[in-house]
């Protein structure tokens, strides 16, 4: 996967803030939120007290007991710091982006248009929802809003990181503007849609800062498992104490605490929060804002992906390529009828029809007069046609084959014999046929070409290997939809789709227990985006779509949902892999500490000392050191995530068990032995 914006893993500023944050998080009020590391902190405090008062527990008069307790306390303290440091690094990477966004928030003057047409100046923070402002070239848009008049280019680099300006205009799905962006040409009249402090930029800052981050359901479940394991190991160690007392084994309290710390899942306990924060950060690196960690996590469980055809699977700019008249109709008559029916059509398709008619030098005169004296008929999802009613009573229409055919038959005209063949031919080539009529009489077909984006077939195959079904929704007729679906390689399609059809598809999939993701940018997509488990709205889309979704793509690239699904799966994989590694670690640490604790009084148990460590104290301290340093060593994996490769769930499970399960068992044996070799002689010199 390639990120749209890359940043270094850790900068000097992040390092500085993370070290400071690690100490700040030592506050028990904060630590209690992480039960595993809270147990370690309690252990540290107890051992620290015993280091100051070595005979407080009645462990005997061991001359070096104070030193041993001090070493154990130091290692436990470092373990806690490393865990806090991991979380601070994850938070620091998000806060670095927040600082950039906060620089975007400037005190901006807004030119407010009053009802009488006069203009006054206000500060941006004084604007209220519903105010009408005018923003001219070079001025900053004061707050989120919808363009109600004008057309201009807007520099959104402060939000998206992309330097190329985007065109904003009234109507359609590109009318939404974001506060803090700059108009680079012409002017826009904007209706403010958010209150001060509630803009999209404000929400981005709050979400990325992580101050309001809530634990996801999977994270809560895993946390419950870790707490359960911690309680179990606490009970095991507590029962060991009376057993060793009965056997007259003089084992210090510090050693029991060391055993608890090594057996409980401290590795994943220290990294769990960092993994969740880093998952949202990885999404942010793709210029996608997740409204919650739950949304990112849900991406990893997605079973079905709903995609619009236009702009997602195809480029979306369906251009008029040819005018095809039916038998007996003059081609020039068809072209002029198509031209008139498109004069007030501001869609790319309508503009392309007007442009092609002009290029063909057909009679396209009196444009201004026709527009001024005619009644425009707008396209709707119900009628699926548009056109003009001229002053002389002539009605020009263009639209979907079924809609125009039905209208023509109702008016008493017979269906042209070659019409169906023309429509079929255009559809079979992956084009969209628009049928043109004059006074309900069909004249011919406009051939609109729409091209499938290159490489999508391979990407959909990749999703199929991940076990994700893809469904394309399109307003095209079934034949066109089938052709595009086959060329793109999607698993299914919904033709002649209306807004309610998308919701029905989502509900049907959810009714089968599936997790559904979809993309959208228009107001009519908002209900479906809200219904989907993962709703990805385009930043270029309407505010209604962005409010309904739980993710917003700042680059407005609908196909990015594929990468987001991969990030979600990578998050779940990373959490599972490091949990497996952490629990597997405990096996090796068990073989390091238990024999070291008991073999002095029970020589028979020395058979378990398979690592042949130097001494009991060396074994315990080596295991504690390994337990501490493994946390910072795993921070890069927690931040970047385990590399994801599309494969079946069973293969993925076997691979992770082999790499992180077996690796989690082997690594401590090697690590603890190497540490023992290095510190053993030193401990011998100081009498431990």
XYZ file of C-alpha atoms in Angstrom:
688
model
C 0.000 0.000 0.000
C 1.215 3.467 -0.775
C 0.344 6.422 1.374
C -0.679 9.691 -0.087
C 1.376 11.557 2.463
C 4.359 10.106 4.211
C 5.994 11.229 7.409
C 8.992 9.958 9.290
C 8.329 7.319 11.918
C 9.494 9.548 14.790
C 10.882 13.073 14.732
C 12.953 14.841 17.364
C 9.910 16.806 18.483
C 7.797 13.655 18.810
C 10.613 11.938 20.739
C 10.839 14.846 23.180
C 7.076 15.012 23.772
C 6.838 11.202 24.052
C 9.523 11.000 26.759
C 7.771 13.757 28.701
C 4.415 12.036 28.139
C 5.802 8.723 29.436
C 6.528 10.334 32.806
C 3.212 12.212 32.912
C 1.306 8.968 32.403
C 2.845 7.490 35.588
C -0.063 9.071 37.459
C -1.987 6.107 39.002
C -5.281 7.798 38.069
C -4.243 7.449 34.417
C -2.517 4.066 34.777
C -5.632 2.401 36.201
C -7.134 2.674 32.688
C -4.554 0.048 31.644
C -5.059 -2.727 34.249
C -2.066 -4.818 33.170
C 0.430 -1.974 33.466
C -1.321 -0.760 36.638
C -0.445 -4.096 38.254
C 3.179 -3.547 37.189
C 3.124 -0.055 38.753
C 1.784 -1.425 42.046
C 4.535 -4.052 41.928
C 7.126 -1.335 41.348
C 5.903 0.671 44.362
C 6.003 -2.419 46.616
C 9.508 -3.416 45.508
C 10.708 0.186 45.851
C 9.481 0.211 49.478
C 11.267 -3.103 50.056
C 14.441 -1.651 48.528
C 14.320 1.099 51.143
C 13.248 -1.229 53.972
C 14.619 -4.666 52.928
C 13.500 -6.515 56.087
C 10.003 -5.037 56.145
C 8.497 -8.327 54.917
C 10.772 -10.511 56.974
C 12.778 -11.871 54.049
C 15.830 -12.515 56.181
C 19.030 -10.635 56.516
C 20.341 -11.032 53.023
C 23.046 -8.405 52.839
C 22.450 -7.737 49.156
C 18.662 -7.854 49.382
C 18.438 -4.057 49.261
C 20.516 -3.981 46.054
C 18.518 -6.817 44.465
C 15.214 -5.099 45.277
C 16.548 -1.808 43.894
C 17.548 -3.498 40.604
C 14.128 -5.180 40.277
C 12.349 -1.893 41.086
C 14.440 -0.061 38.473
C 13.594 -2.594 35.778
C 9.874 -2.458 36.635
C 9.986 1.351 36.470
C 11.628 1.225 33.038
C 8.997 -1.318 31.886
C 6.215 1.098 32.800
C 8.018 3.996 31.121
C 8.482 1.986 27.903
C 4.761 1.121 27.819
C 3.806 4.768 28.383
C 6.381 5.824 25.781
C 4.754 3.547 23.161
C 1.373 5.191 23.702
C 2.935 8.668 23.738
C 4.682 8.052 20.406
C 1.356 7.052 18.818
C -0.325 10.152 20.260
C 2.614 12.351 19.239
C 2.334 11.373 15.584
C -1.311 12.437 15.611
C -0.591 15.670 17.474
C 2.062 16.590 14.904
C -0.674 16.662 12.276
C -2.933 18.622 14.620
C -0.334 21.389 14.891
C -0.332 21.681 11.110
C -4.126 21.902 11.061
C -4.198 24.466 13.869
C -1.951 26.720 11.813
C -4.744 26.708 9.230
C -7.163 28.215 11.742
C -6.622 31.928 11.391
C -8.690 34.926 12.394
C -10.567 35.462 9.136
C -12.758 38.338 8.095
C -16.028 37.397 6.426
C -17.995 39.547 3.998
C -21.618 38.927 4.980
C -24.406 39.766 2.524
C -27.515 41.180 4.190
C -31.090 40.557 2.929
C -31.151 43.975 1.248
C -28.037 43.063 -0.752
C -25.632 45.259 1.201
C -22.353 43.865 2.509
C -20.852 44.071 6.008
C -17.650 42.650 7.502
C -17.643 40.229 10.457
C -15.051 38.063 12.137
C -15.359 34.384 11.219
C -16.108 33.431 14.837
C -19.134 35.765 14.776
C -20.837 33.956 11.894
C -23.974 31.963 12.553
C -25.532 29.102 10.663
C -27.462 30.428 7.664
C -25.338 33.532 7.061
C -24.601 34.293 3.399
C -20.993 35.320 2.708
C -19.124 36.205 -0.462
C -15.513 35.062 -0.820
C -13.365 36.488 -3.603
C -10.076 35.358 -5.142
C -7.265 35.330 -2.593
C -9.611 35.260 0.425
C -9.993 32.458 2.988
C -13.350 30.719 3.325
C -14.403 31.651 6.901
C -16.376 28.513 7.805
C -17.951 25.379 6.343
C -20.765 25.991 3.888
C -22.532 25.266 0.628
C -21.947 27.255 -2.559
C -25.232 28.866 -3.625
C -23.880 31.022 -6.431
C -20.736 31.344 -8.524
C -17.976 29.040 -9.689
C -14.329 29.228 -8.586
C -11.202 27.186 -7.886
C -10.371 26.521 -4.236
C -6.975 25.617 -2.773
C -7.631 22.865 -0.210
C -3.955 22.031 0.470
C -4.335 23.087 4.115
C -6.789 20.207 4.566
C -5.830 17.624 1.950
C -2.130 18.288 1.404
C -2.756 18.414 -2.347
C -1.599 21.616 -4.047
C -3.867 21.422 -7.118
C -6.965 23.657 -6.699
C -10.408 22.085 -7.112
C -13.446 23.581 -8.803
C -16.420 24.442 -6.597
C -19.801 25.482 -7.950
C -23.412 25.678 -6.875
C -25.594 22.594 -7.233
C -24.495 18.989 -7.622
C -22.017 17.162 -5.444
C -19.159 19.687 -5.579
C -20.827 22.541 -3.729
C -19.452 21.849 -0.252
C -16.587 24.067 0.955
C -14.444 23.796 4.082
C -13.451 26.647 6.392
C -9.749 27.497 6.232
C -9.386 26.806 2.497
C -8.614 29.601 0.021
C -10.453 30.769 -3.105
C -7.831 31.134 -5.846
C -9.973 32.489 -8.683
C -13.276 34.233 -9.316
C -15.765 34.333 -6.402
C -18.243 32.207 -4.463
C -21.392 33.077 -2.575
C -21.630 30.649 0.334
C -24.329 29.760 2.867
C -22.669 28.950 6.207
C -23.712 25.503 7.470
C -21.800 25.143 10.771
C -21.425 27.117 13.969
C -18.046 28.453 15.192
C -16.069 25.644 16.827
C -18.112 22.948 15.058
C -16.538 23.135 11.611
C -15.053 20.151 9.811
C -11.571 21.460 10.657
C -12.449 21.642 14.367
C -13.755 18.074 14.280
C -10.604 16.888 12.500
C -8.403 18.447 15.178
C -10.423 16.922 18.026
C -10.454 13.470 16.435
C -6.771 13.361 15.460
C -5.659 14.631 18.866
C -7.191 11.463 20.255
C -8.480 13.294 23.311
C -11.915 11.843 22.685
C -10.741 8.439 21.498
C -12.992 5.693 22.758
C -11.930 2.079 22.948
C -13.389 -0.062 20.199
C -15.473 -3.200 20.923
C -12.607 -5.526 19.919
C -10.180 -3.512 22.019
C -12.515 -3.743 25.017
C -12.881 -7.514 24.497
C -9.106 -7.980 24.291
C -8.626 -5.774 27.346
C -11.079 -8.015 29.229
C -9.031 -11.076 28.197
C -5.810 -9.446 29.386
C -7.397 -8.542 32.733
C -8.626 -12.130 33.108
C -5.151 -13.536 32.409
C -3.651 -11.050 34.868
C -6.069 -12.131 37.615
C -5.357 -15.817 36.903
C -1.575 -15.349 37.143
C -1.984 -13.242 40.279
C -3.907 -16.102 41.893
C -1.261 -18.601 40.747
C 1.575 -16.582 42.285
C -0.399 -15.896 45.487
C -0.892 -19.657 45.966
C 2.841 -20.221 45.344
C 3.792 -18.129 48.380
C 2.323 -20.450 51.086
C 3.674 -23.473 49.177
C 7.237 -22.117 49.205
C 6.854 -21.145 52.882
C 5.770 -24.709 53.711
C 8.823 -26.052 51.839
C 11.067 -23.647 53.780
C 12.171 -21.932 50.579
C 13.410 -18.424 51.349
C 12.072 -16.505 48.333
C 11.873 -12.736 48.460
C 8.689 -10.790 47.774
C 10.525 -8.970 44.955
C 11.004 -12.320 43.204
C 7.291 -13.118 43.444
C 6.467 -9.702 42.012
C 9.010 -10.291 39.228
C 7.278 -13.592 38.474
C 3.880 -11.861 38.260
C 5.212 -9.173 35.908
C 6.869 -11.733 33.628
C 3.822 -14.002 33.441
C 1.094 -11.424 32.877
C 0.786 -10.181 29.247
C 2.759 -6.948 29.767
C 3.947 -6.754 26.132
C 0.496 -6.450 24.574
C -0.746 -4.582 27.656
C 1.871 -1.919 27.010
C 1.207 -1.734 23.270
C -2.572 -2.200 23.052
C -3.517 1.469 23.248
C -0.668 2.438 20.908
C -1.894 -0.054 18.281
C -5.396 1.495 18.300
C -4.104 5.064 18.050
C -1.622 4.098 15.325
C -4.434 2.445 13.326
C -6.283 5.759 13.134
C -2.994 7.496 12.347
C -2.356 5.168 9.374
C -5.803 6.026 8.028
C -4.974 9.711 8.467
C -1.782 9.233 6.447
C -4.037 8.242 3.540
C -5.775 11.620 3.936
C -8.831 9.936 5.420
C -10.400 11.183 8.645
C -12.005 8.427 10.716
C -14.734 9.698 13.011
C -13.971 6.889 15.470
C -11.637 3.973 16.038
C -14.697 1.746 15.712
C -14.996 2.779 12.056
C -11.388 1.782 11.351
C -11.845 -1.505 13.158
C -15.066 -2.230 11.267
C -13.095 -1.901 8.019
C -11.108 -4.959 9.014
C -14.308 -7.012 9.290
C -15.912 -5.830 6.022
C -17.594 -8.605 4.034
C -19.352 -6.546 1.352
C -18.255 -3.412 -0.463
C -20.890 -1.235 -2.196
C -19.463 1.079 -4.860
C -20.963 3.641 -7.180
C -20.068 3.066 -10.800
C -19.579 6.659 -11.844
C -16.371 8.166 -10.500
C -15.438 4.998 -8.628
C -15.307 2.137 -11.075
C -15.332 4.394 -14.134
C -13.841 7.844 -14.568
C -17.305 9.324 -14.315
C -17.006 11.869 -17.098
C -19.356 10.199 -19.539
C -18.847 12.138 -22.731
C -21.045 12.244 -25.805
C -19.209 10.272 -28.486
C -21.838 9.856 -31.233
C -25.412 10.682 -32.281
C -27.207 7.653 -33.727
C -30.563 8.406 -35.453
C -33.247 5.793 -35.915
C -34.195 4.798 -39.420
C -36.015 7.594 -41.279
C -34.787 10.444 -39.045
C -32.292 13.004 -40.313
C -29.144 12.982 -38.188
C -29.039 16.787 -38.067
C -32.561 16.822 -36.619
C -31.457 14.399 -33.892
C -28.376 16.479 -33.096
C -30.369 19.713 -32.812
C -32.973 18.027 -30.582
C -30.185 16.629 -28.363
C -28.552 20.078 -28.285
C -31.763 21.863 -27.233
C -32.583 19.233 -24.585
C -29.112 19.794 -23.031
C -28.892 23.598 -23.062
C -29.784 23.919 -19.377
C -28.120 20.636 -18.334
C -25.047 21.594 -16.256
C -23.871 18.008 -15.792
C -20.648 16.898 -17.550
C -22.788 14.705 -19.820
C -25.065 17.597 -20.782
C -22.145 19.913 -21.450
C -20.432 17.260 -23.580
C -23.604 16.853 -25.704
C -23.722 20.617 -26.346
C -19.995 20.646 -27.136
C -20.196 17.729 -29.603
C -23.216 19.260 -31.374
C -21.289 22.525 -31.829
C -18.258 20.662 -33.192
C -20.451 18.970 -35.801
C -21.537 22.411 -37.085
C -25.233 21.623 -36.880
C -27.802 24.439 -36.575
C -27.155 25.440 -32.978
C -28.151 29.096 -33.178
C -30.371 31.220 -30.928
C -29.084 29.514 -27.768
C -29.722 32.504 -25.495
C -33.231 33.065 -26.885
C -34.187 29.403 -26.512
C -33.009 29.310 -22.889
C -34.797 32.540 -21.945
C -38.125 31.539 -23.492
C -38.200 27.854 -22.510
C -39.102 25.944 -19.385
C -36.269 23.639 -18.244
C -37.189 20.122 -17.125
C -34.641 18.839 -14.581
C -33.537 15.240 -14.247
C -34.960 13.334 -11.269
C -34.375 9.813 -10.022
C -38.051 9.086 -10.627
C -38.488 10.401 -14.198
C -34.873 9.706 -15.274
C -35.104 12.253 -18.107
C -34.502 15.966 -18.668
C -35.037 18.552 -21.392
C -36.792 21.760 -22.391
C -40.384 22.822 -23.076
C -40.077 25.551 -25.726
C -42.292 28.622 -26.056
C -43.962 27.254 -29.199
C -45.060 24.135 -27.281
C -42.356 21.806 -28.620
C -41.070 19.369 -25.989
C -37.515 18.052 -26.190
C -36.411 15.228 -23.923
C -33.388 12.987 -23.425
C -33.130 10.217 -20.872
C -33.057 6.530 -20.034
C -34.341 4.100 -22.655
C -37.173 2.717 -20.506
C -38.399 6.170 -19.426
C -38.468 7.695 -22.932
C -39.960 4.509 -24.413
C -42.779 4.498 -21.860
C -43.500 8.203 -22.449
C -43.565 7.713 -26.222
C -45.880 4.684 -26.090
C -48.283 6.463 -23.703
C -48.407 9.364 -26.181
C -49.535 6.935 -28.917
C -46.327 6.447 -30.880
C -45.141 3.008 -31.905
C -41.677 1.991 -30.847
C -39.097 2.322 -33.703
C -38.030 -1.146 -34.805
C -34.293 -0.420 -34.781
C -34.241 1.475 -31.449
C -33.771 -1.568 -29.279
C -30.860 -2.790 -31.437
C -29.150 0.622 -31.221
C -29.565 0.699 -27.429
C -28.269 -2.871 -27.170
C -25.245 -2.104 -29.360
C -24.273 0.965 -27.322
C -24.763 -0.896 -24.036
C -22.807 -3.929 -25.177
C -19.821 -1.663 -25.817
C -19.953 -0.421 -22.226
C -21.529 2.889 -23.210
C -24.628 4.603 -21.881
C -27.479 5.172 -24.362
C -29.557 8.335 -23.923
C -32.713 8.282 -26.013
C -33.817 11.625 -27.537
C -37.407 12.592 -28.322
C -39.251 15.568 -29.802
C -42.889 15.920 -28.777
C -42.791 12.350 -27.377
C -41.591 10.975 -30.755
C -38.258 9.159 -30.539
C -35.520 10.476 -32.860
C -32.462 8.457 -31.886
C -29.773 7.764 -29.333
C -26.824 9.665 -27.848
C -23.856 7.385 -27.212
C -22.143 8.322 -23.923
C -18.797 6.663 -23.294
C -17.620 5.805 -19.802
C -14.230 4.158 -19.271
C -13.393 1.662 -16.505
C -10.366 2.764 -14.526
C -7.257 0.706 -15.292
C -6.128 -1.815 -12.675
C -9.517 -2.057 -10.958
C -10.133 -5.624 -12.091
C -6.941 -6.720 -10.351
C -7.893 -4.804 -7.219
C -11.332 -6.391 -7.091
C -9.688 -9.785 -7.494
C -7.521 -8.847 -4.528
C -10.648 -8.078 -2.496
C -12.112 -11.415 -3.552
C -9.032 -13.161 -2.134
C -9.673 -11.240 1.084
C -13.185 -12.720 1.160
C -14.924 -9.425 0.321
C -17.829 -9.310 -2.137
C -18.098 -6.229 -4.365
C -21.435 -4.830 -5.571
C -21.694 -2.003 -8.103
C -24.647 0.396 -7.958
C -25.473 2.331 -11.107
C -28.340 4.220 -12.665
C -27.576 2.587 -16.018
C -29.861 0.034 -17.633
C -29.218 -3.654 -16.825
C -27.371 -4.355 -20.083
C -24.923 -1.466 -19.638
C -24.501 -2.329 -15.986
C -23.739 -5.969 -16.811
C -21.122 -4.956 -19.394
C -19.337 -2.572 -17.009
C -19.581 -5.095 -14.149
C -17.971 -7.801 -16.285
C -15.206 -5.481 -17.488
C -14.480 -4.226 -13.952
C -14.677 -7.685 -12.379
C -17.198 -6.931 -9.608
C -19.200 -9.770 -8.074
C -22.634 -8.220 -8.547
C -24.470 -5.095 -9.618
C -27.703 -3.173 -9.098
C -28.914 -1.481 -12.297
C -31.181 1.574 -12.513
C -30.348 2.186 -8.894
C -32.237 4.796 -6.865
C -31.117 6.080 -3.416
C -33.499 3.703 -1.659
C -32.093 0.759 -3.638
C -28.672 1.293 -2.059
C -30.195 1.186 1.415
C -32.090 -1.991 0.540
C -28.888 -3.675 -0.699
C -27.069 -2.694 2.486
C -29.903 -3.908 4.716
C -30.111 -7.184 2.810
C -26.383 -7.838 3.289
C -26.528 -6.801 6.960
C -29.510 -9.084 7.436
C -27.203 -11.962 6.505
C -24.809 -10.929 9.289
C -22.345 -9.158 7.004
C -20.365 -5.963 7.622
C -20.973 -3.509 4.778
C -18.876 -0.590 3.520
C -19.895 1.947 0.889
C -18.720 5.196 -0.666
C -20.765 8.237 -1.621
C -20.633 11.990 -2.099
C -24.149 13.281 -2.732
C -27.012 14.224 -0.450
C -28.954 11.280 -1.867
C -26.145 8.984 -0.642
C -26.445 10.203 2.963
C -29.091 7.645 4.121
C -27.065 4.738 2.705
C -23.808 6.080 4.190
C -25.496 6.262 7.587
C -26.896 2.722 7.220
C -23.557 1.141 6.218
C -21.172 -0.111 8.893
C -18.415 1.840 7.155
C -19.529 4.944 5.257
C -16.790 6.759 3.325
C -17.849 10.236 2.181
C -15.926 12.367 -0.288
C -14.595 15.708 0.970
C -15.737 17.235 -2.328
C -19.265 16.026 -1.642
C -22.106 17.606 0.241
C -22.130 18.339 3.972
C -25.080 15.953 4.346
C -22.947 13.077 3.043
C -20.015 13.970 5.314
C -22.271 14.220 8.370
C -23.858 10.830 7.657
C -20.565 8.957 7.071
C -18.100 7.779 9.704
C -15.104 8.433 7.443
C -14.248 11.322 5.126
C -11.747 11.041 2.275
C -9.977 14.387 1.961
C -8.711 13.493 -1.533
C -12.206 12.563 -2.734
C -10.964 9.317 -4.279
C -13.798 6.755 -3.990
C -11.535 3.780 -4.746
C -9.521 4.548 -1.612
C -12.022 2.458 0.351
C -10.020 -0.557 -0.827
C -6.907 0.715 0.986
C -8.974 1.563 4.061
C -10.284 -2.009 4.214
C -6.681 -3.213 4.086
C -5.711 -0.840 6.916
C -8.611 -2.129 9.018
C -7.527 -5.711 8.457
C -3.935 -4.706 9.192
C -5.057 -3.177 12.512
C -6.835 -6.378 13.575
C -3.876 -8.472 12.393
C -1.383 -6.336 14.293
C -3.384 -6.576 17.484
C -3.785 -10.343 17.095
C -0.153 -10.937 16.106
C 1.301 -8.990 19.041
C -1.163 -10.621 21.452
C -0.020 -14.044 20.210
C 3.622 -12.980 20.542
C 3.050 -11.608 24.066
C 1.330 -14.728 25.407
C 3.879 -17.001 23.715
C 6.620 -15.004 25.490
C 5.262 -16.128 28.836
C 6.182 -19.749 28.110
C 9.892 -18.940 27.829
C 9.829 -16.593 30.824
C 8.178 -19.373 32.838
C 11.132 -21.673 32.093
C 13.523 -18.888 33.101
C 12.029 -17.844 36.458
C 10.261 -20.888 37.970
C 13.348 -23.157 37.949
C 15.494 -20.266 39.234
C 13.074 -19.671 42.119
C 12.647 -23.259 43.229
C 15.742 -25.264 42.358
C 17.721 -24.034 45.409
C 15.269 -25.778 47.738
C 14.116 -28.386 45.219
C 17.158 -29.584 43.223
C 14.943 -31.934 41.208
C 13.296 -28.966 39.503
C 16.649 -28.004 38.038
C 15.750 -30.237 35.091
C 13.480 -27.436 33.939
C 16.409 -25.019 33.832
C 16.910 -25.773 30.145
C 18.531 -22.382 29.505
C 21.312 -23.121 32.032
C 21.289 -19.573 33.368
C 24.096 -18.347 35.662
C 22.181 -17.983 38.931
C 18.649 -17.612 40.276
C 18.965 -13.836 40.577
C 20.605 -13.576 37.148
C 17.725 -15.571 35.634
C 15.066 -13.362 37.238
C 16.776 -10.075 36.341
C 17.484 -11.279 32.765
C 13.819 -12.219 32.299
C 12.717 -8.835 33.670
C 15.119 -6.946 31.390
C 13.910 -8.875 28.344
C 10.308 -8.236 29.408
C 11.053 -4.492 29.500
C 13.087 -4.029 26.321
C 10.768 -6.096 24.111
C 8.142 -3.311 24.389
C 10.185 -0.543 22.669
C 11.522 -3.092 20.170
C 7.946 -3.825 19.083
C 6.868 -0.142 18.863
C 7.735 0.095 15.111
C 5.501 -2.923 14.384
C 2.702 -1.452 16.510
C 3.001 1.878 14.667
C 3.434 0.629 11.096
C 1.319 -2.508 11.473
C 1.965 -6.086 10.496
C 2.367 -6.361 6.729
C -0.898 -7.527 5.209
C -1.125 -9.916 2.276
C -4.506 -10.873 0.812
C -5.157 -14.551 1.549
C -7.777 -16.781 3.099
C -8.488 -16.489 6.822
C -7.120 -19.980 7.557
C -3.842 -19.306 5.738
C -3.529 -15.949 7.471
C -4.094 -17.569 10.882
C -1.547 -20.321 10.240
C 1.017 -17.788 9.009
C 0.638 -15.547 12.060
C 0.721 -18.475 14.473
C 3.939 -19.669 12.852
C 5.648 -16.261 12.738
C 4.403 -14.613 15.943
C 3.435 -17.679 17.962
C 6.580 -19.712 17.348
C 8.657 -16.531 17.197
C 7.218 -15.446 20.528
C 8.422 -18.687 22.097
C 11.897 -18.751 20.538
C 12.814 -15.051 20.917
C 12.742 -14.977 24.765
C 14.904 -18.117 25.023
C 17.550 -16.441 22.891
C 17.100 -12.961 24.379
C 17.108 -14.026 28.042
C 20.162 -16.261 27.511
C 22.120 -13.441 25.833
C 21.204 -10.995 28.617
C 22.199 -13.579 31.225
C 25.584 -14.048 29.549
C 26.176 -10.277 29.696
C 24.923 -9.540 33.228
C 25.796 -12.843 34.924
C 29.468 -11.970 35.574
C 28.509 -8.458 36.737
C 25.990 -9.807 39.241
C 28.580 -12.338 40.463
C 31.059 -9.520 41.082
C 28.577 -7.602 43.268
C 27.589 -10.740 45.136
C 24.136 -11.471 43.656
